[in-house]
Amino acid sequence: MNKYRSYYVPFFFIILSIVGIIAANVSMDFILGQLYSRFVRNTIFLLALIIPILSGMGINFAITIGAIAAQIAMVVAIDMGLPGGRALLLATIMSIGLAIVFGNIVGFLLNKAKGKEMIASIVIGFLGTNLYQLIFMVGYGTVITPFNEDTLLTRGIGVKSMLDCMHFKTLFAGVMPIKIGNTEGSLVPIIIVLILASMVYLTSRSRVGYHMKAVGEDLEIAEKLGIDVDKTRRISIVISTVLAALAHLMFVQDLGVINVYSGHLNLDVFSAAALLAGGATFKKATIKNAFVGIILFHTLFIVSPLAGQNLFKNPALGEYFRSFIAYGTIIFALMMNLKYEKVRRTLVKADVET
Amino acid sequence: MEYVLKVENLTKKFEGNYALKDVNLALKKGEIHGLVGANGSGKSTFMHILFGSNYIKDTGGYLGRITIEEENIDINSTAQALEKGIGLVHQEFALLGNLDISSNIKINRENIYPLSEKVLGQEFGIVDKKKNKEDATAVLSKMGVNIDPSITVNDVSINMKQFIEIAREIDNTNLKILMLDEPTASLNQEDTKILLKSLKAIAETGVSVIFVSHRLEEVTKICDRVTVLRDGEVISHYSKEEFEINKIALDMVGIQVVPTKRKRKVQNRDNIISFQDVEVTHGNKVYKKISLDIKRGEVLGITGLAGYGQEIFGYGLMGLYNMKGNVFINEERVMPGNISLISKKGIYMLPDERKEMGLLLGKPIWENMVFGSYEQQKEFLKHPKLKGLSFLNHKVINSYSNRLVEDLNIKVRDIYQPVKELSGGNQQKVCIGRALTMNPEVLFVGEPTRGIDIYSKEIILDMLLKMNEEKGMTIVISSGEVGELKRICDRIVIMYEGEVFDILEPDVDDKVFSLAISGRRVESYEEN
């Protein structure tokens, strides 16, 4: 039985998805098309969560901070009014730079909260959001002068809540075109996702990756082995934050519009839920979990409002269902984890006696 | 002869208490140097200072001079100690159970594909698993051990873990000083021999070894010199010609140790606990059709090779292992694992994993000694009528705990010190103290003297006997130390491959015991 434990959650999601697809009564083409864009938008967030799990820090809800770094970079890039390609390049470079700085700060803070990283990262995410909103809502137009007055609200203080960046969206159109379901897309974003996934894989196989595994298993033992625990943990948070920033760039690029004040919200919870749906736990996550999770979780996400509409004539019901699934998955994974922990501990003990 | 390591006036204080005081020690190249002393005498502190362990730094560092190969150094991190060629084999293994053997041996010294190092740098270079495995196999076979290095460490036996732990240190080509903290404590005789042999081989390659053990026979057998520590001070040095176990033992504890011996009592008692054809499962281990009668008022020893199920009776009864079948306490059938009922019947267990199961590590000594005993010892409560709602009567508890600390010779600052700060042996004594407080009718105790110095060992054995004689407590000891069991038990159960193989009288010949432990019988004995 124990062998199949890690498949419980994905299996549950497969069943839910099938039920959802039947209830929603939509074509496979539609679902595949939607899945393509959600795959492009969200997969990198899931990849960003893997490395902190490897280091034993649980789910890094502070990937919100990485998203904020990307938002700042993009708002500035758009404000400067550069043409599409160059704006995206500048935004990428800037967001990586910012993410490295922010990641170090988050890593430093989480090292002060050993054993309680998950709750700490949630609160750090909130704090970051508030600081960010303060700067863009009050700072712009008062302390910071924008390059272009048009980015400001009409009252002259604060950035507009929506900034258009359609020129990002059309950037890849026509390059290596593919047709998935009913959506015309480009292969480029998928290649980017795959490249980042292989980078995460290589990191886990690198020297620092081995140290992360050591730190993840037992802080004290890792320290006894001469591993710099704090540094290893900080590196994994920096990597996670940078990936989150890149993920958000991809997200906005595909969406074509920046929600300045709310675009980065909830990404952490939904990404965590998707990863857990793929069979990951707070102790163990693989790239396979990320890919399986993104497909299962988002299939359900696509069909649930439609199913709500079909069954109860009320799409809002499906919306609630989405949140219910997201938080439910996390709680479920939490409980499964605790149970698994107990089993593992006694098994280890059994071994000591043999 | 040149000295690899010179330690001069090494002093370490923990909150005003001296753990080490002006310790001087010089280590020659390629020698095996024994470091002996009672529990809490400062052996571990000494090694942790040399190894740059974090808690030394966190508690204010150390005083004194440390010179390695003529170079005066200030050790303040483990990474630095490793770089200087100091290796430590931890008593409680520092192994990562989820990683495979080769990764454990090569940790922090991983082989990296050269090209990836150029491109990605030292930190992010990709680890060459194959080369790691080759290295691991090589270093293990150098120690006389053959095992597939891709097995995860969780899946190997405790003996093997000890070898992996040592292999990790000698894989360090820069190794100059290898320190071993009780490396033989968890090994059987066969493996101890292999280990001692490979230690000699390591020393011959020019590595100096600091060897800590409570087993003085081993120490005198393989060491070139011995230093005796007592209460943080160096009491004496001996070189090979002067070795004399009794003298060393006397130096360790300061007073003559008299071995405890039980005066045998009349047999023929009724059964207090009777296991009849029980089945015990734990993890993927199954023990089938096990029967054993425990007689009222006896001291029963259970021994056997590691992993053959010495602990199953206590663990099964208390529900730590899954036990099914007929168990009778005082002729009355009980469900094994129903802890509240079983403890009401006056049965108590001290598991051998004291740290994980036996102690509240963060809590002070007094609490560990009286915890859970409020029902038995009403005077610990201010208003016994209120039961669990009552405040504790700290006056009574304090004087009681202080008395126990003195009786059991526990080395503590005061009874408010958290248990986790005590050395292993003293923690064990705290456990025994709680058993005394609980005053049960039957006490199951696992490995009561593991990792404990000779003096404290006798105190613990003596205490157990005293409980048995004065209070009529039935005591069931599972232990690998046959010699001790023979001294204090009425009967000794030999477990072999998960079965009750034989029950022997303690005055039976040693030879019969060692045969029985390895699953064989002596013809002449059977005829008796």
Short mmCIF file of C-alpha atoms in Angstrom, two decimals, chain A residues 51 198-199 201-229 231-232 235-236 239 283-284 340 344-354, chain B residues 51 54 78-79 82 90 92-99 103-104 107-110 112-113 122-127 129 132 153-158 161 168 282-285 306-307 311 315 321 352-353 356-357:
data_model
loop_
_atom_site.label_atom_id
_atom_site.label_comp_id
_atom_site.label_asym_id
_atom_site.label_seq_id
_atom_site.Cartn_x
_atom_site.Cartn_y
_atom_site.Cartn_z
CA ILE A 51 14.22 23.79 -4.79
CA SER A 198 16.29 21.13 -16.95
CA MET A 199 18.16 23.85 -15.09
CA TYR A 201 17.10 19.33 -12.54
CA LEU A 202 20.78 20.11 -13.01
CA THR A 203 20.82 22.19 -9.86
CA SER A 204 19.53 19.22 -7.94
CA ARG A 205 22.35 17.14 -9.36
CA SER A 206 25.02 19.72 -8.62
CA ARG A 207 27.19 19.96 -5.56
CA VAL A 208 24.97 22.60 -4.07
CA GLY A 209 22.00 20.35 -4.85
CA TYR A 210 23.51 17.55 -2.79
CA HIS A 211 24.09 19.97 0.02
CA MET A 212 20.46 21.07 -0.23
CA LYS A 213 19.36 17.48 0.12
CA ALA A 214 21.61 17.09 3.13
CA VAL A 215 20.30 20.28 4.71
CA GLY A 216 16.77 19.23 3.86
CA GLU A 217 17.13 15.95 5.65
CA ASP A 218 18.70 17.21 8.83
CA LEU A 219 20.06 20.66 9.61
CA GLU A 220 22.19 19.55 12.50
CA ILE A 221 23.79 16.66 10.69
CA ALA A 222 24.51 18.85 7.68
CA GLU A 223 26.23 21.28 9.97
CA LYS A 224 28.29 18.48 11.51
CA LEU A 225 29.39 17.53 8.02
CA GLY A 226 30.81 20.99 7.49
CA ILE A 227 28.11 22.26 5.16
CA ASP A 228 27.30 25.96 5.40
CA VAL A 229 23.62 25.47 6.20
CA LYS A 231 24.25 29.76 2.83
CA THR A 232 22.78 26.66 1.21
CA ILE A 235 20.98 29.99 -2.29
CA SER A 236 17.88 27.86 -2.68
CA ILE A 239 17.07 30.47 -7.04
CA LYS A 283 9.45 17.15 1.91
CA LYS A 284 9.74 15.81 -1.56
CA TYR A 340 3.80 10.00 6.30
CA ARG A 344 8.87 7.24 8.18
CA ARG A 345 10.09 7.91 11.67
CA THR A 346 9.07 4.53 12.98
CA LEU A 347 10.60 2.84 9.96
CA VAL A 348 13.88 4.55 10.62
CA LYS A 349 13.69 3.39 14.19
CA ALA A 350 13.07 -0.16 13.10
CA ASP A 351 16.18 0.03 11.05
CA VAL A 352 18.28 1.23 13.94
CA GLU A 353 17.41 -1.92 15.77
CA THR A 354 18.34 -4.32 13.02
CA PHE B 51 35.99 19.77 15.41
CA ASN B 54 28.78 25.20 16.53
CA THR B 78 33.54 22.62 11.27
CA ALA B 79 34.43 23.49 7.69
CA LEU B 82 37.82 19.56 8.06
CA HIS B 90 30.10 10.88 15.85
CA GLU B 92 25.20 9.24 17.25
CA PHE B 93 25.82 8.94 13.56
CA ALA B 94 25.91 11.98 11.33
CA LEU B 95 24.54 10.16 8.33
CA LEU B 96 21.85 11.23 5.91
CA GLY B 97 19.47 8.31 5.73
CA ASN B 98 17.74 9.31 2.51
CA LEU B 99 20.94 9.59 0.50
CA SER B 103 26.78 10.42 -1.43
CA ASN B 104 27.22 10.15 2.32
CA ILE B 107 29.50 14.69 0.97
CA ASN B 108 31.27 18.02 0.80
CA ARG B 109 33.99 16.40 -1.31
CA GLU B 110 31.83 15.43 -4.28
CA ILE B 112 32.42 17.07 -10.21
CA TYR B 113 32.53 16.73 -13.97
CA GLN B 122 32.51 24.99 -7.99
CA GLU B 123 29.14 25.26 -6.29
CA PHE B 124 26.92 24.48 -9.24
CA GLY B 125 29.14 21.91 -10.90
CA ILE B 126 27.34 18.67 -11.71
CA VAL B 127 28.21 15.78 -9.43
CA LYS B 129 27.88 9.95 -9.41
CA ASN B 132 31.67 9.00 -6.27
CA VAL B 153 21.78 4.51 4.20
CA ASN B 154 18.37 3.95 5.80
CA ASP B 155 18.46 0.43 4.41
CA VAL B 156 21.71 -0.75 5.94
CA SER B 157 22.38 -2.24 9.34
CA ILE B 158 23.64 -0.21 12.25
CA LYS B 161 26.43 2.68 9.35
CA ARG B 168 33.51 9.25 5.17
CA HIS B 282 7.04 -3.91 13.44
CA GLY B 283 7.83 -2.30 10.11
CA ASN B 284 8.43 -5.25 7.83
CA LYS B 285 9.55 -7.52 10.65
CA ALA B 306 21.18 -6.97 17.57
CA GLY B 307 17.91 -7.17 15.67
CA GLU B 311 12.94 -5.52 22.90
CA TYR B 315 7.66 -2.54 23.13
CA TYR B 321 5.15 -2.47 18.23
CA ASP B 352 16.44 2.04 24.90
CA GLU B 353 16.03 5.08 22.69
CA GLU B 356 13.55 9.93 21.16
CA MET B 357 11.16 8.19 23.51
#
